[in-house]
PDB file of C-alpha atoms in Angstrom:
ATOM      1  CA  MET A 165      98.386 117.266 103.638  1.00 53.00           C
ATOM      2  CA  HIS A 166      96.296 120.348 104.289  1.00 60.00           C
ATOM      3  CA  GLY A 167      94.247 122.850 102.349  1.00 70.00           C
ATOM      4  CA  ALA A 168      91.396 122.803  99.901  1.00 76.00           C
ATOM      5  CA  GLY A 169      93.058 120.503  97.356  1.00 75.00           C
ATOM      6  CA  PRO A 170      93.301 117.364  99.523  1.00 79.00           C
ATOM      7  CA  ASN A 171      89.810 118.031 100.903  1.00 85.00           C
ATOM      8  CA  LEU A 172      88.380 118.207  97.411  1.00 84.00           C
ATOM      9  CA  ALA A 173      90.384 115.133  96.396  1.00 84.00           C
ATOM     10  CA  PHE A 174      89.020 113.239  99.413  1.00 90.00           C
ATOM     11  CA  TRP A 175      85.392 113.894  98.487  1.00 92.00           C
ATOM     12  CA  VAL A 176      85.956 113.169  94.810  1.00 89.00           C
ATOM     13  CA  LEU A 177      87.718 109.882  95.660  1.00 91.00           C
ATOM     14  CA  ALA A 178      85.060 108.958  98.227  1.00 95.00           C
ATOM     15  CA  ALA A 179      82.308 109.516  95.671  1.00 95.00           C
ATOM     16  CA  LEU A 180      84.247 107.578  93.010  1.00 92.00           C
ATOM     17  CA  THR A 181      84.957 104.624  95.305  1.00 95.00           C
ATOM     18  CA  LEU A 182      81.453 104.364  96.751  1.00 96.00           C
ATOM     19  CA  VAL A 183      79.571 104.889  93.492  1.00 96.00           C
ATOM     20  CA  SER A 184      81.650 102.268  91.695  1.00 96.00           C
ATOM     21  CA  ALA A 185      81.305  99.881  94.648  1.00 95.00           C
ATOM     22  CA  GLY A 186      77.544 100.353  94.302  1.00 94.00           C
ATOM     23  CA  GLY A 187      77.921  99.647  90.603  1.00 93.00           C
ATOM     24  CA  VAL A 188      79.538  96.306  91.432  1.00 90.00           C
ATOM     25  CA  MET A 189      76.409  95.308  93.347  1.00 85.00           C
ATOM     26  CA  VAL A 190      73.853  96.701  90.925  1.00 86.00           C
ATOM     27  CA  SER A 191      75.244  95.692  87.531  1.00 86.00           C
ATOM     28  CA  ARG A 192      73.672  92.540  86.122  1.00 81.00           C
ATOM     29  CA  ASN A 193      76.539  91.672  83.824  1.00 83.00           C
ATOM     30  CA  LEU A 194      79.377  90.165  85.873  1.00 84.00           C
ATOM     31  CA  LEU A 195      82.042  91.588  83.567  1.00 86.00           C
ATOM     32  CA  HIS A 196      80.651  95.096  84.078  1.00 89.00           C
ATOM     33  CA  ALA A 197      80.789  94.424  87.829  1.00 90.00           C
ATOM     34  CA  VAL A 198      84.514  93.673  87.522  1.00 91.00           C
ATOM     35  CA  LEU A 199      85.085  96.900  85.599  1.00 93.00           C
ATOM     36  CA  PHE A 200      83.321  98.813  88.384  1.00 94.00           C
ATOM     37  CA  LEU A 201      85.506  96.956  90.899  1.00 95.00           C
ATOM     38  CA  ILE A 202      88.609  98.204  89.077  1.00 95.00           C
ATOM     39  CA  VAL A 203      87.406 101.812  89.390  1.00 94.00           C
ATOM     40  CA  SER A 204      86.760 101.200  93.085  1.00 95.00           C
ATOM     41  CA  PHE A 205      90.316  99.872  93.522  1.00 95.00           C
ATOM     42  CA  LEU A 206      91.633 102.981  91.764  1.00 93.00           C
ATOM     43  CA  GLY A 207      89.739 105.160  94.242  1.00 94.00           C
ATOM     44  CA  VAL A 208      91.332 103.275  97.147  1.00 95.00           C
ATOM     45  CA  ALA A 209      94.757 103.802  95.545  1.00 93.00           C
ATOM     46  CA  GLY A 210      93.962 107.507  95.470  1.00 91.00           C
ATOM     47  CA  PHE A 211      93.189 107.368  99.198  1.00 92.00           C
ATOM     48  CA  PHE A 212      96.597 105.801  99.889  1.00 91.00           C
ATOM     49  CA  ILE A 213      98.282 108.640  98.003  1.00 87.00           C
ATOM     50  CA  LEU A 214      96.182 111.148  99.927  1.00 86.00           C
ATOM     51  CA  LEU A 215      97.365 109.536 103.177  1.00 85.00           C
ATOM     52  CA  SER A 216     101.012 110.196 102.200  1.00 82.00           C
ATOM     53  CA  ALA A 217     101.688 106.575 101.268  1.00 85.00           C
ATOM     54  CA  PRO A 218     102.457 106.857  97.544  1.00 85.00           C
ATOM     55  CA  PHE A 219     104.270 103.532  97.362  1.00 89.00           C
ATOM     56  CA  LEU A 220     101.262 101.751  98.824  1.00 90.00           C
ATOM     57  CA  GLY A 221      99.073 103.535  96.268  1.00 91.00           C
ATOM     58  CA  MET A 222     101.324 102.331  93.474  1.00 90.00           C
ATOM     59  CA  ALA A 223     101.320  98.786  94.832  1.00 92.00           C
ATOM     60  CA  GLN A 224      97.516  98.942  95.013  1.00 93.00           C
ATOM     61  CA  ILE A 225      97.365  99.964  91.354  1.00 93.00           C
ATOM     62  CA  ILE A 226      99.897  97.355  90.196  1.00 93.00           C
ATOM     63  CA  ILE A 227      98.546  94.427  92.197  1.00 92.00           C
ATOM     64  CA  TYR A 228      94.826  95.077  92.577  1.00 93.00           C
ATOM     65  CA  VAL A 229      93.991  97.087  89.464  1.00 92.00           C
ATOM     66  CA  GLY A 230      96.478  95.156  87.363  1.00 89.00           C
ATOM     67  CA  ALA A 231      96.662  91.596  88.572  1.00 90.00           C
ATOM     68  CA  ILE A 232      93.737  90.837  90.890  1.00 92.00           C
ATOM     69  CA  ALA A 233      91.280  92.333  88.407  1.00 92.00           C
ATOM     70  CA  VAL A 234      92.711  90.086  85.682  1.00 90.00           C
ATOM     71  CA  LEU A 235      92.408  87.070  87.989  1.00 90.00           C
ATOM     72  CA  VAL A 236      88.770  87.904  88.753  1.00 90.00           C
ATOM     73  CA  LEU A 237      88.040  88.362  85.041  1.00 88.00           C
ATOM     74  CA  PHE A 238      89.599  84.975  84.265  1.00 86.00           C
ATOM     75  CA  ALA A 239      87.677  83.353  87.117  1.00 85.00           C
ATOM     76  CA  ILE A 240      84.415  84.698  85.663  1.00 85.00           C
ATOM     77  CA  LEU A 241      85.310  83.559  82.157  1.00 83.00           C
ATOM     78  CA  LEU A 242      86.121  80.096  83.523  1.00 82.00           C
ATOM     79  CA  THR A 243      82.771  79.718  85.270  1.00 78.00           C
ATOM     80  CA  PRO A 244      80.154  78.107  83.047  1.00 73.00           C
ATOM     81  CA  ARG A 245      77.190  79.602  84.894  1.00 69.00           C
ATOM     82  CA  ALA A 246      78.615  83.132  84.809  1.00 66.00           C
ATOM     83  CA  GLY A 247      77.149  83.585  81.329  1.00 62.00           C
ATOM     84  CA  ARG A 248      73.688  83.659  82.873  1.00 62.00           C
ATOM     85  CA  ASP A 249      74.541  87.024  84.427  1.00 62.00           C
ATOM     86  CA  ASN A 250      74.007  88.066  87.985  1.00 60.00           C
ATOM     87  CA  GLY A 251      70.385  86.969  87.895  1.00 59.00           C
ATOM     88  CA  GLU A 252      70.244  84.337  90.604  1.00 64.00           C
ATOM     89  CA  THR A 253      70.245  86.115  93.932  1.00 69.00           C
ATOM     90  CA  ARG A 254      69.614  83.244  96.326  1.00 78.00           C
ATOM     91  CA  TRP A 255      72.345  84.568  98.599  1.00 81.00           C
ATOM     92  CA  ALA A 256      70.854  88.075  98.866  1.00 81.00           C
ATOM     93  CA  ALA A 257      69.346  87.648 102.351  1.00 88.00           C
ATOM     94  CA  PRO A 258      72.469  86.129 103.981  1.00 91.00           C
ATOM     95  CA  GLY A 259      74.574  88.751 102.222  1.00 88.00           C
ATOM     96  CA  VAL A 260      72.472  91.591 103.616  1.00 90.00           C
ATOM     97  CA  LEU A 261      72.659  90.072 107.104  1.00 95.00           C
ATOM     98  CA  LEU A 262      76.426  89.669 106.868  1.00 95.00           C
ATOM     99  CA  SER A 263      76.964  93.226 105.662  1.00 93.00           C
ATOM    100  CA  ILE A 264      74.748  94.617 108.451  1.00 96.00           C
ATOM    101  CA  ALA A 265      76.772  92.645 111.014  1.00 97.00           C
ATOM    102  CA  LEU A 266      80.047  93.873 109.496  1.00 96.00           C
ATOM    103  CA  MET A 267      78.781  97.453 109.495  1.00 95.00           C
ATOM    104  CA  ALA A 268      77.792  97.152 113.173  1.00 96.00           C
ATOM    105  CA  VAL A 269      81.299  95.958 114.075  1.00 97.00           C
ATOM    106  CA  LEU A 270      82.921  98.749 112.044  1.00 96.00           C
ATOM    107  CA  LEU A 271      80.631 101.405 113.566  1.00 96.00           C
ATOM    108  CA  PHE A 272      81.504 100.141 117.047  1.00 95.00           C
ATOM    109  CA  VAL A 273      85.230 100.380 116.301  1.00 95.00           C
ATOM    110  CA  ILE A 274      84.885 103.821 114.693  1.00 93.00           C
ATOM    111  CA  THR A 275      82.981 105.302 117.643  1.00 93.00           C
ATOM    112  CA  ASP A 276      85.179 103.520 120.203  1.00 92.00           C
ATOM    113  CA  THR A 277      88.507 104.738 118.772  1.00 89.00           C
ATOM    114  CA  LYS A 278      90.032 107.969 120.022  1.00 87.00           C
ATOM    115  CA  TRP A 279      90.903 109.799 116.814  1.00 85.00           C
ATOM    116  CA  THR A 280      93.925 112.044 117.266  1.00 83.00           C
ATOM    117  CA  THR A 281      95.701 113.988 114.559  1.00 78.00           C
ATOM    118  CA  ALA A 282      99.351 113.081 114.116  1.00 75.00           C
ATOM    119  CA  LYS A 283     101.653 116.109 113.985  1.00 75.00           C
ATOM    120  CA  ASP A 284     103.970 115.955 110.959  1.00 74.00           C
ATOM    121  CA  ALA A 285     103.638 112.265 110.204  1.00 71.00           C
ATOM    122  CA  PRO A 286     106.651 111.060 108.181  1.00 75.00           C
ATOM    123  CA  GLU A 287     106.160 110.324 104.509  1.00 74.00           C
ATOM    124  CA  ILE A 288     107.568 106.867 103.845  1.00 76.00           C
ATOM    125  CA  THR A 289     108.969 106.675 100.347  1.00 80.00           C
ATOM    126  CA  ALA A 290     109.843 103.675  98.240  1.00 82.00           C
ATOM    127  CA  ALA A 291     113.528 104.353  98.971  1.00 83.00           C
ATOM    128  CA  ASP A 292     112.963 104.067 102.758  1.00 85.00           C
ATOM    129  CA  LEU A 293     111.076 100.829 102.210  1.00 85.00           C
ATOM    130  CA  GLY A 294     113.935  99.509 100.106  1.00 86.00           C
ATOM    131  CA  GLN A 295     116.459 100.319 102.833  1.00 86.00           C
ATOM    132  CA  ALA A 296     114.420  98.423 105.420  1.00 86.00           C
ATOM    133  CA  LEU A 297     113.571  95.562 103.075  1.00 85.00           C
ATOM    134  CA  LEU A 298     117.158  94.850 102.031  1.00 85.00           C
ATOM    135  CA  SER A 299     118.846  95.216 105.416  1.00 85.00           C
ATOM    136  CA  THR A 300     116.647  94.409 108.430  1.00 87.00           C
ATOM    137  CA  TRP A 301     113.976  92.423 106.641  1.00 89.00           C
ATOM    138  CA  VAL A 302     116.090  90.679 104.041  1.00 88.00           C
ATOM    139  CA  LEU A 303     115.131  87.187 105.219  1.00 91.00           C
ATOM    140  CA  PRO A 304     111.365  87.764 104.861  1.00 91.00           C
ATOM    141  CA  PHE A 305     112.171  89.393 101.504  1.00 89.00           C
ATOM    142  CA  GLU A 306     113.863  86.206 100.271  1.00 91.00           C
ATOM    143  CA  ILE A 307     111.180  83.990 101.800  1.00 92.00           C
ATOM    144  CA  ALA A 308     108.583  85.989  99.862  1.00 90.00           C
ATOM    145  CA  SER A 309     110.155  84.772  96.622  1.00 92.00           C
ATOM    146  CA  VAL A 310     110.036  81.170  97.887  1.00 93.00           C
ATOM    147  CA  LEU A 311     106.355  81.695  98.761  1.00 93.00           C
ATOM    148  CA  LEU A 312     105.617  83.056  95.284  1.00 92.00           C
ATOM    149  CA  THR A 313     107.402  80.113  93.651  1.00 92.00           C
ATOM    150  CA  ALA A 314     105.487  77.680  95.871  1.00 93.00           C
ATOM    151  CA  ALA A 315     102.225  79.327  94.785  1.00 91.00           C
ATOM    152  CA  LEU A 316     103.286  78.971  91.143  1.00 90.00           C
ATOM    153  CA  ILE A 317     104.208  75.288  91.450  1.00 90.00           C
ATOM    154  CA  GLY A 318     101.051  74.579  93.480  1.00 90.00           C
ATOM    155  CA  SER A 319      98.801  76.113  90.837  1.00 87.00           C
ATOM    156  CA  ILE A 320     100.600  74.178  88.086  1.00 86.00           C
ATOM    157  CA  MET A 321      99.978  70.947  89.994  1.00 86.00           C
ATOM    158  CA  LEU A 322      96.293  71.817  90.463  1.00 84.00           C
ATOM    159  CA  VAL A 323      95.460  72.271  86.782  1.00 80.00           C
ATOM    160  CA  ARG A 324      97.190  69.134  85.503  1.00 75.00           C
ATOM    161  CA  SER A 325      95.195  67.249  82.934  1.00 71.00           C
ATOM    162  CA  PRO A 326      94.361  63.560  83.590  1.00 73.00           C
ATOM    163  CA  GLU A 327      97.025  62.471  81.075  1.00 72.00           C
ATOM    164  CA  GLU A 328      99.718  64.472  82.821  1.00 71.00           C
ATOM    165  CA  GLU A 329      98.616  63.024  86.137  1.00 72.00           C
ATOM    166  CA  ALA A 330      99.007  59.509  84.764  1.00 74.00           C
ATOM    167  CA  GLU A 331     102.507  60.411  83.532  1.00 73.00           C
ATOM    168  CA  ASP A 332     103.455  61.641  86.995  1.00 70.00           C
ATOM    169  CA  ALA A 333     102.168  58.454  88.579  1.00 72.00           C
ATOM    170  CA  LEU A 334     104.450  56.383  86.338  1.00 73.00           C
ATOM    171  CA  GLN A 335     107.588  58.273  87.316  1.00 66.00           C
TER     172      GLN A 335
ATOM    173  CA  MET B  29     107.669 124.049  94.501  1.00 51.00           C
ATOM    174  CA  SER B  30     106.373 123.749  90.982  1.00 61.00           C
ATOM    175  CA  ILE B  31     103.111 122.066  90.147  1.00 60.00           C
ATOM    176  CA  TYR B  32     104.940 119.077  88.674  1.00 61.00           C
ATOM    177  CA  ASP B  33     106.350 118.144  92.099  1.00 63.00           C
ATOM    178  CA  SER B  34     102.940 117.569  93.636  1.00 73.00           C
ATOM    179  CA  TRP B  35     100.062 115.244  92.952  1.00 76.00           C
ATOM    180  CA  SER B  36      98.096 118.131  91.423  1.00 78.00           C
ATOM    181  CA  ALA B  37      99.754 117.266  88.129  1.00 83.00           C
ATOM    182  CA  VAL B  38      98.434 113.691  88.390  1.00 81.00           C
ATOM    183  CA  MET B  39      94.970 115.017  89.219  1.00 78.00           C
ATOM    184  CA  MET B  40      95.058 117.329  86.205  1.00 85.00           C
ATOM    185  CA  ALA B  41      96.216 114.493  83.943  1.00 89.00           C
ATOM    186  CA  VAL B  42      93.314 112.363  85.193  1.00 85.00           C
ATOM    187  CA  ILE B  43      90.789 115.135  84.562  1.00 88.00           C
ATOM    188  CA  ALA B  44      92.285 115.825  81.120  1.00 94.00           C
ATOM    189  CA  GLY B  45      92.083 112.102  80.321  1.00 95.00           C
ATOM    190  CA  PHE B  46      88.413 111.961  81.292  1.00 91.00           C
ATOM    191  CA  ILE B  47      87.673 115.046  79.152  1.00 96.00           C
ATOM    192  CA  LEU B  48      89.570 113.617  76.162  1.00 97.00           C
ATOM    193  CA  ILE B  49      87.800 110.261  76.199  1.00 96.00           C
ATOM    194  CA  GLY B  50      84.445 111.796  77.118  1.00 96.00           C
ATOM    195  CA  THR B  51      84.535 114.247  74.206  1.00 96.00           C
ATOM    196  CA  ALA B  52      85.623 111.502  71.805  1.00 96.00           C
ATOM    197  CA  LEU B  53      82.684 109.309  72.861  1.00 95.00           C
ATOM    198  CA  MET B  54      80.264 112.238  72.728  1.00 95.00           C
ATOM    199  CA  ALA B  55      81.507 113.261  69.278  1.00 95.00           C
ATOM    200  CA  THR B  56      80.941 109.796  67.821  1.00 92.00           C
ATOM    201  CA  ARG B  57      77.494 109.709  69.406  1.00 90.00           C
ATOM    202  CA  LEU B  58      76.613 113.085  67.862  1.00 92.00           C
ATOM    203  CA  LEU B  59      78.361 112.958  64.497  1.00 92.00           C
ATOM    204  CA  ALA B  60      78.386 109.331  63.316  1.00 88.00           C
ATOM    205  CA  PRO B  61      75.318 107.850  61.619  1.00 86.00           C
ATOM    206  CA  PHE B  62      73.701 104.943  63.462  1.00 80.00           C
ATOM    207  CA  ALA B  63      71.416 102.250  62.119  1.00 78.00           C
ATOM    208  CA  ARG B  64      69.518 100.293  64.741  1.00 78.00           C
ATOM    209  CA  GLU B  65      69.320  96.697  63.546  1.00 77.00           C
ATOM    210  CA  ARG B  66      68.886  93.551  65.584  1.00 74.00           C
ATOM    211  CA  ALA B  67      71.502  91.807  63.442  1.00 72.00           C
ATOM    212  CA  LYS B  68      74.154  94.213  64.730  1.00 74.00           C
ATOM    213  CA  GLY B  69      74.086  92.411  68.077  1.00 72.00           C
ATOM    214  CA  VAL B  70      75.049  89.087  66.494  1.00 74.00           C
ATOM    215  CA  SER B  71      78.600  87.887  67.109  1.00 71.00           C
ATOM    216  CA  TYR B  72      79.549  87.590  63.420  1.00 70.00           C
ATOM    217  CA  GLU B  73      77.398  90.003  61.486  1.00 64.00           C
ATOM    218  CA  CYS B  74      78.275  88.962  57.949  1.00 70.00           C
ATOM    219  CA  GLY B  75      78.628  85.180  58.287  1.00 71.00           C
ATOM    220  CA  MET B  76      76.512  82.219  59.245  1.00 73.00           C
ATOM    221  CA  LEU B  77      74.168  82.524  62.162  1.00 74.00           C
ATOM    222  CA  PRO B  78      76.168  81.595  65.254  1.00 71.00           C
ATOM    223  CA  ILE B  79      75.173  78.461  67.161  1.00 72.00           C
ATOM    224  CA  GLY B  80      74.705  78.563  70.903  1.00 68.00           C
ATOM    225  CA  ARG B  81      75.259  81.459  73.239  1.00 67.00           C
ATOM    226  CA  ASN B  82      77.874  84.164  72.967  1.00 64.00           C
ATOM    227  CA  TRP B  83      79.498  82.840  76.145  1.00 68.00           C
ATOM    228  CA  ALA B  84      82.509  80.670  75.417  1.00 68.00           C
ATOM    229  CA  GLN B  85      83.938  78.962  78.451  1.00 68.00           C
ATOM    230  CA  VAL B  86      87.678  79.456  78.728  1.00 71.00           C
ATOM    231  CA  HIS B  87      89.961  76.520  79.436  1.00 74.00           C
ATOM    232  CA  VAL B  88      91.423  76.400  82.935  1.00 75.00           C
ATOM    233  CA  ARG B  89      94.906  76.407  81.402  1.00 76.00           C
ATOM    234  CA  TYR B  90      94.586  80.124  80.710  1.00 80.00           C
ATOM    235  CA  TYR B  91      94.146  80.751  84.404  1.00 83.00           C
ATOM    236  CA  LEU B  92      97.762  79.678  84.909  1.00 84.00           C
ATOM    237  CA  ILE B  93      98.894  82.460  82.598  1.00 86.00           C
ATOM    238  CA  ALA B  94      96.965  84.916  84.774  1.00 87.00           C
ATOM    239  CA  ILE B  95      98.574  83.482  87.921  1.00 87.00           C
ATOM    240  CA  LEU B  96     102.029  83.741  86.317  1.00 88.00           C
ATOM    241  CA  PHE B  97     101.266  87.370  85.537  1.00 90.00           C
ATOM    242  CA  LEU B  98     100.162  87.984  89.138  1.00 90.00           C
ATOM    243  CA  LEU B  99     103.358  86.457  90.554  1.00 90.00           C
ATOM    244  CA  PHE B 100     105.692  88.501  88.411  1.00 90.00           C
ATOM    245  CA  ASP B 101     103.575  91.573  89.112  1.00 92.00           C
ATOM    246  CA  VAL B 102     104.190  91.050  92.834  1.00 91.00           C
ATOM    247  CA  GLU B 103     107.872  90.582  92.048  1.00 91.00           C
ATOM    248  CA  THR B 104     107.895  94.012  90.369  1.00 90.00           C
ATOM    249  CA  VAL B 105     106.435  95.580  93.506  1.00 91.00           C
ATOM    250  CA  PHE B 106     109.187  93.973  95.592  1.00 90.00           C
ATOM    251  CA  LEU B 107     111.921  95.111  93.186  1.00 90.00           C
ATOM    252  CA  PHE B 108     110.678  98.693  92.924  1.00 89.00           C
ATOM    253  CA  PRO B 109     112.004  99.920  96.347  1.00 89.00           C
ATOM    254  CA  TRP B 110     115.431  98.570  95.412  1.00 89.00           C
ATOM    255  CA  VAL B 111     115.485 100.020  91.916  1.00 88.00           C
ATOM    256  CA  VAL B 112     114.781 103.639  92.944  1.00 86.00           C
ATOM    257  CA  GLN B 113     118.009 103.657  94.988  1.00 84.00           C
ATOM    258  CA  MET B 114     120.015 101.000  93.227  1.00 82.00           C
ATOM    259  CA  ARG B 115     123.352 102.855  93.188  1.00 83.00           C
ATOM    260  CA  VAL B 116     123.271 103.790  96.869  1.00 83.00           C
ATOM    261  CA  TYR B 117     123.423 100.222  98.182  1.00 83.00           C
ATOM    262  CA  ASP B 118     126.505  98.096  98.779  1.00 83.00           C
ATOM    263  CA  TYR B 119     127.423  95.573  96.117  1.00 85.00           C
ATOM    264  CA  TRP B 120     126.157  92.535  98.084  1.00 85.00           C
ATOM    265  CA  VAL B 121     122.606  93.891  98.085  1.00 87.00           C
ATOM    266  CA  PHE B 122     122.645  93.140  94.366  1.00 89.00           C
ATOM    267  CA  TYR B 123     123.183  89.454  95.183  1.00 90.00           C
ATOM    268  CA  GLU B 124     120.299  89.531  97.655  1.00 88.00           C
ATOM    269  CA  VAL B 125     118.030  90.760  94.892  1.00 91.00           C
ATOM    270  CA  LEU B 126     119.586  88.271  92.480  1.00 92.00           C
ATOM    271  CA  THR B 127     118.657  85.450  94.871  1.00 92.00           C
ATOM    272  CA  PHE B 128     115.096  86.777  95.006  1.00 92.00           C
ATOM    273  CA  VAL B 129     114.817  86.904  91.233  1.00 93.00           C
ATOM    274  CA  GLY B 130     116.651  83.589  90.911  1.00 94.00           C
ATOM    275  CA  VAL B 131     114.172  81.661  93.065  1.00 92.00           C
ATOM    276  CA  LEU B 132     111.305  83.058  91.009  1.00 92.00           C
ATOM    277  CA  GLY B 133     113.288  82.258  87.875  1.00 92.00           C
ATOM    278  CA  LEU B 134     113.436  78.626  89.004  1.00 92.00           C
ATOM    279  CA  GLY B 135     109.632  78.684  89.297  1.00 90.00           C
ATOM    280  CA  LEU B 136     109.386  80.099  85.786  1.00 91.00           C
ATOM    281  CA  ALA B 137     111.779  77.434  84.471  1.00 92.00           C
ATOM    282  CA  TYR B 138     109.611  74.738  86.074  1.00 90.00           C
ATOM    283  CA  ALA B 139     106.484  76.226  84.504  1.00 89.00           C
ATOM    284  CA  TRP B 140     108.286  76.338  81.159  1.00 89.00           C
ATOM    285  CA  ARG B 141     109.315  72.682  81.386  1.00 88.00           C
ATOM    286  CA  ARG B 142     105.767  71.653  82.306  1.00 84.00           C
ATOM    287  CA  GLY B 143     104.580  73.316  79.103  1.00 81.00           C
ATOM    288  CA  VAL B 144     102.429  75.930  80.810  1.00 79.00           C
ATOM    289  CA  LEU B 145     103.573  78.590  78.369  1.00 80.00           C
ATOM    290  CA  GLU B 146     102.762  76.469  75.332  1.00 79.00           C
ATOM    291  CA  TRP B 147      99.682  77.126  73.271  1.00 72.00           C
ATOM    292  CA  LYS B 148      97.758  73.858  73.159  1.00 64.00           C
TER     293      LYS B 148
END
């Protein structure tokens, strides 16, 4: 994509993503942090669309904005100490160290890479993905459903109550 | 190429959405009367004074519902590339997809039998 529109969209999305990512760190209420995280995910989805990967953008919205955000919200609601807000920051110093180390690695990779512009990169649509998924990659496609079912059964086993566990032991 | 073929339409819809909600919030802030009372922050304003904090811990059982939602969300993403070109494929591709949905259906049936979907 060329022209003023994508350029403008890039800066708007960059501002949106970074500001909301900052909001995740700054907000004291953990639920507000999750809401900021959702906005940040939306910005990343916008980047995917800007990079001519609309299907990936849609998947980002469906999975991250839709499902992962719900999972994070549930995880916060399940945590008894989460009600005390984001007040305890014992892990601040290690966190800062870790992020500085990560930033150093990323900066090294960014400066080390030779950035070339691809001439007319193909736009991969959902239809192309479907063709590949249901012909060449059909076995991984089917295995994915087995993986999802295994995750489902595993999580059911993990949250059994003591009574249910006793019932299973008898069988 | 009309504007509806490009992402500009999406961008405009987003901006229009922000303006709509922003003006609605601003209008209530400007027009509606507000009374600042400490009691307005209480969970049930007109009843007994609530006991304890406003943080109710959720039972871990609800997390399973969220995981179920996540799994079938991922299933939707996998089905989407097939659905947009459903009629183009050969007939046996339908059975491939049916197998995919069927395996997940087995998982759902197991969850159903274990009483995950029941409200206890």
